[in-house]
């Protein structure tokens, strides 16, 4: 009765949550590709690139209110290209979601359910996520806000408590820093800001779209801070040499949590419970925006039924694809392609729109 | 066509006898209906008929202020052949000393009024009847509601008479902007219902929605406000209540002042308040009567009790069955040792104990109050200790179940607490299949469900779902701020006046 759209800060919660999940997954990439503890420089560079890229994109999205990047490309690009862009986003979201789900399911299997088949865990997550996705953007936004309050913040607090016995000298030496490594890992870091791809769709669902500019900037800043803080935490906790061998640095960090009076021995399981809620929210969010990309590419009206197409596709992809940690040696090029396209599609659209506007 | 169906079309007849015959046909075999024929005026020329339900009226007031004055009235002497307007005016304006009365046109109206406890006066040659306010039956005294007792606060509670309940609220809000709209529901029960709101505060969209849903109720009888609650709530399949209820006038008054709509239903002491949110079910009137720091502590305890009620037995199942490595070594060894002689798996043990606890609770509710609580306590103790000694369950399971039951009493709303207790069983089952992962997935499903749930358009999880935009609403959730700082009404209600 009151709201059919999401509020600007619900949008911010969505963007931060999604980015955090991908930053966790891509953290080992940042740790392995740079020689030395200067991954934070990469994050800053990636953050700055996205911050400045947002300016024309914000302008374009404000002009085409209530339109996602795909609706805008439909107006600007030739039909063939706009369809290609739509298919790209569908494939990209599906791939990202399946990798996230696979990694997430593997963590659960490894730490919680040793004897349960991976497929069972994946299908359980998928079915639950599909229930949320079908309910629409408002539900997704509400879930994201609640997840921030009841899971994301406690999860971050648990991580903070893990600084016990940390060696802060691990963040040095900064000089001489690995310039090649820093720049080489920028595409990976850009992909870590996965919320950037989501905002191209979610901004059209916001009630007060004039605030999107500010919210998008806030997202880049907060996400960068979180990314840097998490990176530094892993470094101070394990040191760069040990960190590169960790499969999931965040889970390893939680093994050494020291909360006064906390009597559970395996704190990582408690942390993982919070992470389940956070990651689950991200899966729902990406699944919803995959639906949206499908709707706009195939020009159907808003419905939640595309999730039923997604379920088998996501399941097969998640079962077939190896986990992210196994793919690291082979994903240099895909990462460059994905992060470049994520950045270029909206930028080119903004550029063409501006040129068209200037033409008499 | 039967006379019942046609009653609405039958006008009051000028002939008293015809009216009486028709009404006697309607109330055939109803011995509690009284028809009293009289001749009034000093010369006893004017014939009248009194019609009422025995036991529902205060006979004294009718005899003293209506019948007696009519009998002794000199002005009625010459009215035998007067036109009906003159007759009606004379009787209404000068001969009846009852403050509340009115004119009725059809027999249906007469029947409805009589069944509500009014007395109907038919006058010969007059094609209109007059209803005289005479409602009066045995009432229960105003007492403190047994289910909502407080340490500090008013001791009066609602009773079964709607008008008295309205008065109890009016005494607390002496504002002409407090509006009361009467309605009737139930094709047979014709239950009176009052919609109360403060005109310059309430959100009109909410008010219209409540009104619309009440008008759309198509049921034969409404015997309790729970009927209305179920018929107007947004999602009838949800385990969570979407309309709040109370027996306390102060709680209802507070809801009105917040900008909510209050629905008082006749024949029930439970008043409904809408919209309701997750947070409103965790609040109690007493929070605002105690010192704010103490109230904060109590509220925080309630929020700690919430996951205990829902999750503790499930966590016990998950930890003992799937993740014993989570426990400190000594505790894990103790749990393993105590479980060695127990024949049941942890999930069965938890389910069994929870079922026994619900059984004890249900049984103690059905037994008379002073004995009920004692029997509940004794049976709990006896069954618990006997089961441990018999090796059926572990002492830890008894502690877990007792703690869970205790925590459920910390939730101020009985309805809400019952919902949480119900969900607990679902969590035990998922925990038995997937351990902590199952609990987390269960929580996710619960969050999804609650995120979609609305109460008259207000999101159920608000203000948590809008914690930045409505951070001022968060102020009065887990903590109870100082009264001085509670100047704004909740934003989520989108009321007309925020301050």
GROMACS .gro file of N, CA, C and O in nm, chain B residues 78 280 415 451:
model
   16
  438UNK      N    1  -5.627   1.377   2.382
  438UNK     CA    2  -5.697   1.409   2.258
  438UNK      C    3  -5.624   1.357   2.135
  438UNK      O    4  -5.659   1.392   2.023
  640UNK      N    5   0.600  -0.410   1.767
  640UNK     CA    6   0.489  -0.378   1.857
  640UNK      C    7   0.452  -0.498   1.944
  640UNK      O    8   0.402  -0.483   2.055
  775UNK      N    9  -0.021  -1.420   2.168
  775UNK     CA   10  -0.034  -1.464   2.029
  775UNK      C   11   0.102  -1.483   1.963
  775UNK      O   12   0.128  -1.580   1.897
  811UNK      N   13   0.962  -1.065   0.572
  811UNK     CA   14   0.986  -0.949   0.484
  811UNK      C   15   0.869  -0.923   0.392
  811UNK      O   16   0.848  -0.810   0.348
   0.00000   0.00000   0.00000
